[in-house]
Coordinates of C-alpha atoms in Angstrom, one line a residue:
Chain A
M19 CA 39.2 98.2 70.8
S20 CA 41.5 101.2 70.8
L21 CA 40.4 104.7 71.6
S22 CA 41.9 107.6 69.6
A23 CA 43.5 110.7 71.1
D24 CA 40.5 112.7 69.9
E25 CA 38.0 110.3 71.6
V26 CA 39.9 110.6 74.9
K27 CA 39.8 114.4 74.6
K28 CA 36.1 114.3 74.0
I29 CA 35.4 112.1 77.0
A30 CA 37.5 114.4 79.2
Y31 CA 35.7 117.4 77.9
L32 CA 32.2 115.9 78.5
A33 CA 33.3 115.1 82.1
R34 CA 34.9 118.6 82.4
I35 CA 38.2 117.0 83.4
S36 CA 41.3 118.8 82.4
I37 CA 44.0 116.4 81.1
K38 CA 47.6 116.8 80.0
E39 CA 48.6 116.2 76.4
E40 CA 51.4 113.9 77.4
N41 CA 49.0 111.6 79.4
I42 CA 46.5 111.1 76.6
H43 CA 48.2 108.0 75.3
A44 CA 48.1 106.3 78.7
Y45 CA 44.5 107.2 79.2
A46 CA 43.6 105.8 75.8
E47 CA 45.3 102.5 76.7
N48 CA 43.7 102.2 80.1
L49 CA 40.2 103.2 78.9
S50 CA 40.5 100.8 75.9
G51 CA 41.4 98.0 78.3
I52 CA 38.2 98.6 80.3
L53 CA 36.1 98.7 77.1
D54 CA 37.7 95.4 76.0
L55 CA 36.9 93.8 79.4
V56 CA 33.2 94.8 79.1
A57 CA 33.2 93.8 75.4
Q58 CA 33.8 90.2 76.5
M59 CA 30.1 90.1 77.5
D60 CA 29.2 90.3 73.9
A61 CA 30.1 86.6 73.7
V62 CA 27.3 85.7 76.1
N63 CA 23.9 84.7 74.5
T64 CA 21.3 87.1 76.0
D65 CA 18.4 86.1 73.7
N66 CA 16.1 85.3 76.5
V67 CA 17.3 87.9 79.0
K68 CA 15.2 90.9 79.7
P69 CA 17.1 94.2 79.8
M70 CA 17.7 95.2 83.5
A71 CA 17.0 98.7 84.7
H72 CA 18.3 98.1 88.2
P73 CA 20.3 95.3 89.8
Q74 CA 17.8 95.1 92.8
E75 CA 14.6 93.2 92.3
M76 CA 12.5 95.9 93.9
I77 CA 10.1 98.6 92.8
Q78 CA 10.2 102.3 93.4
R79 CA 8.5 103.6 96.6
L80 CA 6.6 106.8 96.2
R81 CA 6.2 109.7 98.6
E82 CA 3.0 111.6 99.3
D83 CA 2.9 115.1 97.7
K84 CA 3.6 117.0 100.8
V85 CA 5.9 119.9 101.6
T86 CA 8.2 118.6 104.3
E87 CA 11.2 120.9 103.8
V88 CA 11.8 124.2 105.5
N89 CA 13.9 127.1 104.3
Q90 CA 17.6 126.5 105.3
R91 CA 19.1 128.9 102.8
E92 CA 21.3 130.6 105.3
Q93 CA 22.9 127.3 106.4
F94 CA 23.4 126.1 102.8
Q95 CA 24.9 129.3 101.6
R96 CA 27.6 129.2 104.3
N97 CA 29.2 126.5 102.0
A98 CA 29.0 128.7 98.9
P99 CA 32.1 130.6 97.8
A100 CA 30.0 133.7 96.8
T101 CA 26.3 134.7 97.3
E102 CA 24.4 137.9 96.8
V103 CA 20.7 138.7 97.6
G104 CA 20.1 135.0 98.2
L105 CA 21.6 133.9 94.9
Y106 CA 24.6 131.6 94.5
L107 CA 27.2 133.3 92.4
V108 CA 29.1 131.4 89.7
P109 CA 31.5 132.4 86.9
K110 CA 29.6 134.1 84.0
V111 CA 27.9 131.4 81.9
I112 CA 26.6 133.5 79.0
E113 CA 28.9 134.8 76.2
Chain B
M20 CA 10.2 125.1 44.0
A21 CA 7.3 124.2 46.3
W22 CA 8.2 123.5 49.9
E23 CA 6.6 121.5 52.6
T24 CA 7.1 122.2 56.3
V25 CA 7.4 119.4 58.9
I26 CA 7.0 120.4 62.6
G27 CA 7.2 118.4 65.8
L28 CA 6.5 120.1 69.2
E29 CA 7.9 119.3 72.6
I30 CA 5.7 120.8 75.3
H31 CA 6.9 121.1 78.9
A32 CA 3.9 121.2 81.3
Q33 CA 4.8 122.0 84.9
L34 CA 2.7 119.6 87.1
A35 CA 0.5 121.2 89.6
T36 CA 1.8 119.4 92.7
K37 CA 2.6 121.0 96.0
S38 CA 6.1 119.6 96.4
K39 CA 9.0 118.7 94.0
I40 CA 9.2 115.6 91.9
F41 CA 12.0 114.0 94.1
S42 CA 12.0 116.1 97.2
G43 CA 9.7 117.6 99.8
A44 CA 10.5 121.2 99.0
S45 CA 7.7 123.5 97.9
I46 CA 7.2 124.5 94.2
A47 CA 5.1 127.7 95.0
Y48 CA 5.9 130.4 92.5
G49 CA 7.5 133.7 93.4
A50 CA 9.4 132.8 96.6
E51 CA 12.6 134.5 97.7
P52 CA 15.6 132.9 95.8
N53 CA 16.9 129.6 97.1
T54 CA 14.4 129.4 100.0
Q55 CA 12.7 126.4 98.3
A56 CA 15.8 124.4 97.4
C57 CA 16.6 121.6 99.9
V58 CA 19.5 119.2 100.2
V59 CA 18.1 117.0 97.4
D60 CA 17.6 119.9 95.0
L61 CA 21.1 121.1 95.8
A62 CA 22.4 117.6 95.1
L63 CA 24.4 117.5 98.3
P64 CA 26.4 114.2 98.7
G65 CA 24.5 111.3 100.0
V66 CA 20.9 112.4 99.2
L67 CA 18.4 110.1 97.4
P68 CA 15.5 111.2 95.2
V69 CA 12.1 109.7 96.0
L70 CA 9.3 110.0 93.4
N71 CA 6.3 112.1 94.2
K72 CA 3.2 109.9 93.9
R73 CA 0.9 112.8 92.7
A74 CA 3.3 113.6 89.9
L75 CA 3.2 110.0 88.7
E76 CA -0.6 110.0 88.9
M77 CA -0.9 113.2 86.9
A78 CA 1.3 111.8 84.1
V79 CA -0.9 108.7 84.0
K80 CA -4.0 110.9 83.9
F81 CA -2.6 112.7 80.8
G82 CA -1.8 109.4 79.1
L83 CA -5.3 108.0 79.6
A84 CA -6.8 111.2 78.3
I85 CA -5.0 111.0 75.0
G86 CA -5.7 107.4 74.5
A87 CA -2.1 106.5 75.1
D88 CA -0.5 103.2 76.1
V89 CA 0.4 103.6 79.8
P90 CA 2.9 100.7 80.4
R91 CA 3.1 98.9 83.7
V92 CA 6.8 99.6 84.1
S93 CA 8.7 102.8 83.4
I94 CA 12.2 103.8 84.3
F95 CA 14.1 107.0 85.0
A96 CA 17.3 107.9 83.3
R97 CA 20.1 110.4 83.7
K98 CA 20.6 113.0 81.0
N99 CA 24.2 114.2 81.5
Y100 CA 25.3 117.8 80.9
F101 CA 27.0 120.5 82.9
Y102 CA 25.3 123.8 83.6
P103 CA 25.4 125.8 86.9
D104 CA 21.7 125.7 87.4
L105 CA 21.8 121.9 87.3
P106 CA 23.6 121.0 90.6
Q107 CA 23.5 117.2 90.0
G108 CA 25.4 117.5 86.7
Y109 CA 22.6 115.5 85.1
Q110 CA 18.8 115.9 84.8
I111 CA 16.7 113.0 85.9
S112 CA 14.4 112.3 83.0
Q113 CA 13.1 109.3 81.2
F114 CA 14.5 107.7 78.0
D115 CA 13.8 104.1 77.1
L116 CA 10.6 103.4 79.0
P117 CA 8.6 106.6 79.5
V118 CA 5.5 106.7 81.7
V119 CA 3.2 107.5 78.7
G120 CA 3.6 105.8 75.3
K121 CA 2.0 106.6 72.0
G122 CA -1.3 108.5 71.9
Y123 CA -3.0 111.1 69.8
L124 CA -5.0 114.3 69.6
D125 CA -7.5 115.6 67.1
I126 CA -6.9 119.3 66.3
P127 CA -9.4 121.6 64.6
L128 CA -8.3 122.9 61.2
E129 CA -8.9 126.4 59.9
S130 CA -10.4 125.0 56.8
G131 CA -12.9 123.1 59.0
G132 CA -12.7 119.5 60.0
T133 CA -10.0 118.0 62.2
K134 CA -6.6 116.4 61.8
R135 CA -5.2 113.7 64.0
V136 CA -1.7 114.4 65.4
G137 CA 0.2 111.6 67.1
V138 CA 1.8 112.1 70.5
T139 CA 5.0 110.0 70.4
R140 CA 5.4 109.9 74.2
A141 CA 5.2 111.9 77.4
H142 CA 7.7 111.5 80.2
L143 CA 8.4 112.8 83.7
E144 CA 11.5 114.8 84.4
Q145 CA 12.8 117.5 86.8
D146 CA 13.2 121.1 85.9
A147 CA 16.5 123.0 86.3
G148 CA 17.1 126.1 88.3
K149 CA 17.3 129.6 86.9
S150 CA 20.4 131.6 85.9
L151 CA 20.2 135.3 86.3
H152 CA 22.7 137.0 84.0
E153 CA 22.3 140.6 85.3
D154 CA 25.6 141.8 86.5
F155 CA 26.5 140.5 89.9
Q156 CA 30.2 141.7 90.0
G157 CA 30.7 140.1 86.6
L158 CA 29.2 136.8 87.9
T159 CA 26.0 134.9 87.2
G160 CA 23.4 134.5 89.9
I161 CA 21.8 131.1 90.5
D162 CA 18.3 130.5 92.0
L163 CA 17.5 126.8 92.6
N164 CA 13.9 127.2 93.7
R165 CA 12.8 125.8 90.4
A166 CA 15.3 122.9 90.4
G167 CA 13.4 119.7 90.8
T168 CA 10.0 121.0 89.9
P169 CA 8.0 118.2 88.2
L170 CA 7.6 118.5 84.4
L171 CA 5.7 116.4 81.9
E172 CA 7.4 116.6 78.5
I173 CA 4.9 115.9 75.8
V174 CA 6.5 115.0 72.4
S175 CA 4.5 115.1 69.2
E176 CA 5.1 113.1 66.1
P177 CA 6.5 115.2 63.2
E178 CA 3.0 115.4 61.7
I179 CA 2.3 119.1 62.0
S180 CA 2.4 120.9 58.7
N181 CA 2.4 124.7 59.5
A182 CA 2.4 127.3 62.2
K183 CA -1.4 127.5 62.4
E184 CA -1.6 123.7 63.1
A185 CA 1.2 124.0 65.6
V186 CA -0.8 126.6 67.5
A187 CA -4.0 124.5 67.3
Y188 CA -2.1 121.5 68.7
M189 CA -0.5 123.6 71.5
K190 CA -3.9 125.1 72.4
K191 CA -5.4 121.7 72.5
I192 CA -2.8 120.4 75.0
H193 CA -3.0 123.6 76.9
A194 CA -6.8 123.2 77.4
L195 CA -6.4 119.5 78.2
V196 CA -3.9 119.8 80.9
Q197 CA -6.0 122.4 82.6
Y198 CA -9.2 120.3 82.2
L199 CA -7.3 117.5 83.9
Q200 CA -6.1 119.9 86.6
I201 CA -2.5 118.7 86.2
C202 CA -1.0 122.0 85.1
D203 CA -2.1 125.6 85.7
G204 CA -1.2 126.5 82.1
N205 CA 0.3 129.8 83.1
M206 CA 2.6 130.7 80.3
Q207 CA 3.9 134.0 81.8
E208 CA 5.2 132.1 84.8
G209 CA 6.7 129.4 82.6
S210 CA 4.3 126.6 83.7
F211 CA 3.6 125.7 80.0
R212 CA 6.5 126.0 77.5
C213 CA 7.1 124.8 74.0
D214 CA 10.1 124.0 71.8
A215 CA 9.5 123.4 68.0
N216 CA 11.5 121.2 65.7
V217 CA 11.2 122.7 62.3
S218 CA 12.4 121.5 58.9
V219 CA 11.4 122.0 55.3
R220 CA 11.6 119.7 52.3
P221 CA 10.6 119.9 48.6
V222 CA 7.0 118.7 48.2
G223 CA 6.9 115.0 47.4
Q224 CA 10.3 114.2 49.0
K225 CA 10.0 111.4 51.5
E226 CA 13.1 112.1 53.7
F227 CA 12.9 114.8 56.3
G228 CA 15.1 117.9 55.8
T229 CA 17.6 118.9 58.4
R230 CA 15.8 120.3 61.4
A231 CA 16.4 123.2 63.7
E232 CA 15.1 123.3 67.3
V233 CA 13.5 126.6 68.1
K234 CA 13.4 127.4 71.9
N235 CA 11.8 130.0 74.1
L236 CA 8.2 129.9 72.7
N237 CA 6.2 131.0 75.7
S238 CA 3.0 132.3 74.0
F239 CA 0.8 131.0 71.2
R240 CA 1.6 134.1 69.2
F241 CA 5.3 133.6 69.4
V242 CA 4.9 129.9 68.3
E243 CA 3.2 131.0 65.2
K244 CA 5.6 133.9 64.4
A245 CA 8.8 131.9 65.3
I246 CA 7.8 129.0 63.1
N247 CA 6.9 131.2 60.2
H248 CA 10.1 133.0 60.5
E249 CA 12.2 129.8 60.8
V250 CA 10.5 128.2 57.8
E251 CA 11.3 131.3 55.7
R252 CA 14.9 131.4 56.9
Q253 CA 15.4 127.7 56.0
I254 CA 13.9 128.1 52.5
D255 CA 16.0 131.2 51.8
L256 CA 19.2 129.3 52.9
I257 CA 18.4 126.3 50.7
E258 CA 17.4 128.4 47.7
S259 CA 20.6 130.3 47.9
G260 CA 22.5 127.1 47.8
Q261 CA 23.4 126.8 51.5
K262 CA 22.8 124.0 54.0
I263 CA 20.7 123.9 57.1
V264 CA 22.8 123.1 60.2
Q265 CA 21.1 120.9 62.9
E266 CA 21.2 123.2 65.9
T267 CA 19.3 124.9 68.6
R268 CA 18.0 128.4 67.9
L269 CA 16.5 130.9 70.3
Y270 CA 13.5 133.0 69.3
D271 CA 13.8 136.7 70.0
P272 CA 10.3 138.1 70.1
D273 CA 11.5 141.7 70.0
K274 CA 13.3 141.3 66.7
N275 CA 11.1 138.5 65.5
E276 CA 14.0 136.3 64.5
T277 CA 15.7 133.2 65.6
R278 CA 19.4 133.0 66.4
S279 CA 21.8 130.2 66.9
M280 CA 22.7 129.1 70.5
R281 CA 26.2 128.0 69.5
S282 CA 27.3 127.1 73.0
K283 CA 25.0 124.1 73.1
E284 CA 26.1 122.5 69.8
E285 CA 29.3 120.8 70.7
A286 CA 28.1 119.3 74.0
N287 CA 25.0 117.6 72.6
D288 CA 26.0 114.2 73.9
Y289 CA 23.8 113.4 76.8
R290 CA 24.9 109.8 77.5
Y291 CA 21.6 108.7 78.9
F292 CA 21.7 105.7 81.3
P293 CA 19.2 104.3 83.8
C294 CA 19.3 106.3 87.0
P295 CA 20.7 104.0 89.7
D296 CA 19.1 106.1 92.5
L297 CA 15.6 105.2 91.3
L298 CA 14.0 101.8 91.0
P299 CA 11.7 100.8 88.2
V300 CA 8.3 102.5 88.7
I301 CA 5.2 100.4 88.5
V302 CA 1.8 101.6 87.5
S303 CA -0.6 98.9 88.6
D304 CA -3.8 98.1 86.7
E305 CA -5.8 99.1 89.8
L306 CA -4.2 102.5 89.9
K307 CA -4.8 103.0 86.2
E308 CA -8.5 102.0 86.5
Q309 CA -8.9 104.3 89.5
I310 CA -7.5 107.2 87.6
R311 CA -9.5 106.4 84.5
A312 CA -12.7 106.4 86.6
D313 CA -11.9 109.8 88.0
L314 CA -11.2 111.4 84.6
P315 CA -13.4 114.5 84.1
E316 CA -15.6 115.1 81.0
L317 CA -13.0 116.2 78.4
P318 CA -13.4 119.2 76.1
E319 CA -14.6 117.3 73.0
A320 CA -17.2 115.3 74.9
K321 CA -18.4 118.5 76.6
C322 CA -18.6 120.3 73.3
Q323 CA -20.6 117.5 71.8
R324 CA -23.0 117.4 74.8
F325 CA -23.5 121.2 74.5
I326 CA -24.5 120.7 70.9
D327 CA -26.7 117.6 71.4
E328 CA -28.3 118.3 74.7
L329 CA -28.4 122.0 75.0
G330 CA -28.9 122.8 71.3
L331 CA -26.0 125.2 71.1
S332 CA -24.4 126.0 67.7
E333 CA -21.0 124.4 67.1
K334 CA -19.3 127.7 67.3
D335 CA -20.8 128.5 70.7
A336 CA -20.2 125.0 72.0
L337 CA -16.5 125.2 71.0
G338 CA -16.0 128.5 72.6
L339 CA -17.6 127.6 75.8
S340 CA -16.0 124.2 76.2
A341 CA -12.4 125.3 75.5
Q342 CA -11.7 126.2 79.2
R343 CA -13.0 124.0 81.9
D344 CA -13.8 126.8 84.4
I345 CA -15.7 128.8 81.8
A346 CA -17.6 125.7 80.7
E347 CA -18.6 124.9 84.3
Y348 CA -19.6 128.5 85.0
F349 CA -21.7 128.5 81.9
E350 CA -23.5 125.3 82.9
V351 CA -24.5 126.8 86.2
V352 CA -25.8 130.0 84.5
A353 CA -27.7 128.0 81.9
E354 CA -29.2 125.7 84.5
G355 CA -30.0 128.5 86.9
S356 CA -31.7 130.7 84.4
G357 CA -33.2 128.0 82.1
E358 CA -32.0 130.2 79.1
V359 CA -29.3 128.4 77.2
K360 CA -28.6 130.7 74.3
L361 CA -28.9 133.9 76.4
S362 CA -26.5 132.4 79.0
A363 CA -24.0 131.5 76.3
N364 CA -24.1 135.0 74.9
W365 CA -23.5 136.6 78.3
V366 CA -20.7 134.2 79.3
M367 CA -18.9 134.6 76.0
G368 CA -19.7 138.3 75.8
E369 CA -19.9 140.5 78.8
L370 CA -18.4 138.1 81.3
S371 CA -15.3 137.0 79.2
A372 CA -14.7 140.6 78.2
S373 CA -14.7 141.7 81.8
L374 CA -12.4 138.8 82.9
N375 CA -10.0 139.7 80.1
R376 CA -10.1 143.4 80.9
E377 CA -9.4 142.9 84.6
D378 CA -7.1 140.0 83.8
I379 CA -8.6 137.7 86.4
A380 CA -9.6 134.0 86.4
V381 CA -13.1 132.7 86.6
A382 CA -12.5 131.4 90.1
D383 CA -11.9 135.0 91.2
C384 CA -14.8 136.5 89.3
P385 CA -16.8 138.9 91.5
V386 CA -20.0 138.0 89.6
S387 CA -20.8 134.4 90.6
A388 CA -22.6 132.1 88.1
E389 CA -25.7 132.2 90.3
L390 CA -25.8 136.0 90.2
L391 CA -25.4 136.0 86.4
A392 CA -28.2 133.4 86.2
G393 CA -30.5 135.8 88.1
L394 CA -29.7 138.6 85.7
V395 CA -30.3 136.4 82.6
Q396 CA -33.7 135.4 84.0
R397 CA -34.7 139.1 84.3
I398 CA -33.7 139.7 80.7
A399 CA -35.6 136.6 79.6
D400 CA -38.8 137.6 81.4
K401 CA -38.5 141.1 80.0
T402 CA -38.2 142.8 83.4
I403 CA -35.2 144.6 82.0
S404 CA -33.8 145.2 78.5
G405 CA -30.4 143.9 77.4
K406 CA -29.0 147.4 77.6
I407 CA -30.1 148.0 81.1
A408 CA -28.7 144.5 82.0
K409 CA -25.2 145.6 81.1
G410 CA -25.4 148.4 83.6
I411 CA -26.6 145.9 86.2
F412 CA -23.8 143.5 85.4
T413 CA -21.3 146.3 86.0
A414 CA -23.0 147.1 89.4
M415 CA -22.9 143.4 90.3
W416 CA -19.2 143.3 89.3
D417 CA -18.6 146.2 91.8
G418 CA -20.3 144.2 94.6
G419 CA -23.9 145.7 94.2
G420 CA -25.6 142.4 95.1
D421 CA -28.1 140.4 93.0
A422 CA -30.0 141.5 90.0
D423 CA -33.4 141.8 91.6
S424 CA -32.1 144.1 94.4
I425 CA -30.2 146.3 92.0
I426 CA -33.3 146.6 89.7
E427 CA -35.4 147.4 92.8
S428 CA -33.1 149.9 94.4
K429 CA -32.3 151.8 91.1
G430 CA -35.8 151.6 89.8
L431 CA -34.7 149.9 86.6
K432 CA -37.7 147.8 85.9
Q433 CA -38.6 147.9 82.3
I434 CA -41.8 149.8 81.5
T435 CA -44.2 147.5 79.7
D436 CA -47.4 149.2 80.8
T437 CA -49.1 150.2 77.5
G438 CA -50.8 153.2 79.1
A439 CA -47.5 154.6 80.4
I440 CA -45.8 154.1 77.1
T441 CA -48.6 155.6 75.1
A442 CA -48.4 158.7 77.3
M443 CA -44.7 159.1 76.8
V444 CA -45.0 158.5 73.0
A445 CA -47.8 161.1 72.8
E446 CA -45.7 163.6 74.7
V447 CA -42.6 163.1 72.5
I448 CA -44.7 163.6 69.4
A449 CA -46.3 166.7 70.8
N450 CA -42.9 168.2 71.6
N451 CA -41.5 167.5 68.1
P452 CA -44.2 168.7 65.7
S453 CA -42.0 169.4 62.7
Q454 CA -40.4 165.9 62.8
A455 CA -43.9 164.5 63.1
E456 CA -44.9 166.4 60.1
Q457 CA -41.9 165.2 58.1
Y458 CA -42.6 161.6 59.1
R459 CA -46.2 161.9 58.0
A460 CA -44.9 163.3 54.7
G461 CA -43.0 160.1 54.1
K462 CA -39.7 160.5 55.8
E463 CA -40.1 157.2 57.7
Q464 CA -36.5 156.9 58.8
L465 CA -37.4 159.5 61.4
I466 CA -38.9 156.6 63.4
G467 CA -35.4 156.1 64.8
F468 CA -35.3 159.7 66.1
F469 CA -38.6 159.2 67.9
V470 CA -37.6 155.8 69.5
G471 CA -34.4 157.5 70.7
Q472 CA -36.4 160.4 72.3
V473 CA -38.8 158.0 74.0
M474 CA -36.1 155.8 75.4
K475 CA -34.3 158.9 76.6
A476 CA -37.5 160.1 78.3
S477 CA -37.9 156.7 80.0
K478 CA -34.2 156.6 81.0
G479 CA -33.9 153.5 78.9
K480 CA -36.5 151.6 80.7
A481 CA -39.3 151.5 78.1
N482 CA -39.7 148.3 76.2
P483 CA -38.3 149.2 72.8
A484 CA -40.6 146.9 70.8
Q485 CA -43.7 148.4 72.4
V486 CA -42.4 151.9 71.9
N487 CA -41.9 151.3 68.2
Q488 CA -45.4 149.9 67.9
E489 CA -47.0 152.8 69.7
L490 CA -45.1 155.4 67.8
V491 CA -46.2 154.0 64.4
K492 CA -49.7 153.8 65.6
L493 CA -49.9 157.4 66.9
L494 CA -47.8 159.0 64.1
K495 CA -50.0 157.5 61.5
A496 CA -53.2 158.3 63.4

C-alpha cells in the first residue's frame, strides 16, 4: 500500500501536526510500511474469532455516583498560559 | 413536483446524576467557571476515567422503557476531534456496541391516532466544556465545568415525516426521561437538546435525498420552525437546479434561518476506535431485572388507567398524564376529594395557569395537593361556588391556610338558605320596579340583570341556581 502526498497531508491535519513539504515523501513511505505490516494480518483466518474491544480479559469497574472532587481551580490555573475571571483563555476559535 | 420530507432526530439528554460520567466532580448547574473541573475532566496526563454506575443504570432504564434491546456487553469508543473545550482531544462516546439498541415510541398524530417511530440506538457519552466568545483581549474563554457531564444520546430512525411529528416525538422523549427521573428536561439550561437531520425527496422516490444536520434546537418551537425553514430552503435549492450539500447548519431563532457552519465540514473524520482506558461494560441480567422491576408507571399506561378506572375523557387523561409530577399531584387531589372530574378541571385550569404564570415547578407549588383536595370538596358539597373558590385558591397560594379556615375567617360560605335568598330577591325586585315591570311585560332577558344584582348584594355568596329559581318565582308572582 502506498499513501499519496494528499493522504499524508490529511493525516497530519487531523492530528494537527505541522509537516514540511520536503518531508512528505519520507512520511508517506514510513506510514505505508506500517500499514503494510498490519495488512499482513489479513492473511490470518479470523472466521471464528470474536472482535476484541480490549486486550485484557476483564470488565469495567463502576464508581458510585458521589461527588468526591473539591475545587482546585487556583492550583490548576497556575499551569495555564492565560486566565481571566476563572476562564482558561485560548486563541479565538470562532471566525 | 410534490416533495416528501425525511427527518431523523438526535436528542441529547443530560443524565440527572450528582457527579460526572467518568470523574467525581459535581455537575451542579450554575457554579463559578472551572470550579467543577477536576484532573480527569481537564485530561491531565496519567488520569483514568471510571464509569459512573448511576449513569449506566439510567441508560438501561431508558432502554427498558422504550422496549429496546439492552445488550449484555457494551463498549466505549473515542471520537477524535480538536476543539479547545474538549481537553482530551477526543470525546468518549459509544460507537459499535451502544448500551441501548433498537427500540420504539408511539407518537400522537394531529389527525388522531398514533405513529410508531423507531429509536435506532441510545448511547452514553461525555459532554464537552463551554466556549465563551465574548471578547477577552481578543481571546476565547473556556469553562470546563460541563466537560464530562453524562449524556444519553438518543438517535431516531429517519421515520419522521414533518416538523409537527418531530415535535411530538421530542415531547414524548422529554416526558419519558422526566417520568423515569433520569433527566430534568430543562431546555433553558441545556439539559435536553436536539439536532435534526433533514432531507427532502420527490414523493415516491426510494433513496433518501442529501441531508443537512440542523443544530441548536433548544425549544419545541424552534424545532418546528427550524425544520420547516430547512425543508423550504432545500426544496427551493433543488427546484432552482442546485444541489444540497451535506453539512451542519446552525439555527438562528432571531432571524428564523439556518446557516452553514463551514468550519466543521472539512474535519468530519472522527476516526472512532475502542477506548483503551475503559474495559467492556457488562449489564447483567440481574441488574436489568432489578431496574425493570423499579420502572414507574409510564405515561401511556397512566393515561389509559385514568380513562379506564377514573372515567376521564381521553383529552383530560392525556393532559394530566403528560408530566409525572402533575399526574401524581392530580391523583392525590382526586383521591382526597373524591371528585375526579372537578379535580381534573382544577389541576389543568387554575393550578397549571398559576404554575405557568409564576414559572415554578409542581414540587415548589405553595398549594399542596391536599389543600386543593380540601377546596374541591367544598365546591362539590356546595359550601362555596366555583367563583368564590378561585378567590380562596389565590388566598391559599399566598399562604392563607386550608380552604375551611379561609371560608370561615372570610365568611365566604355559600348562602343556600331559601329564606335568606328569598329576602334578598324580594329586596332587589322592590328596588328595581321599572326593570321588574319590563320583565313582566315580556323582556325576559332582564333575568340576567336581576341575578347580577342579587349576587352583588350577597357578595357572590348566594347559590346562583337558587337565586335564579326564586327570581322567576317572585317576578312572575
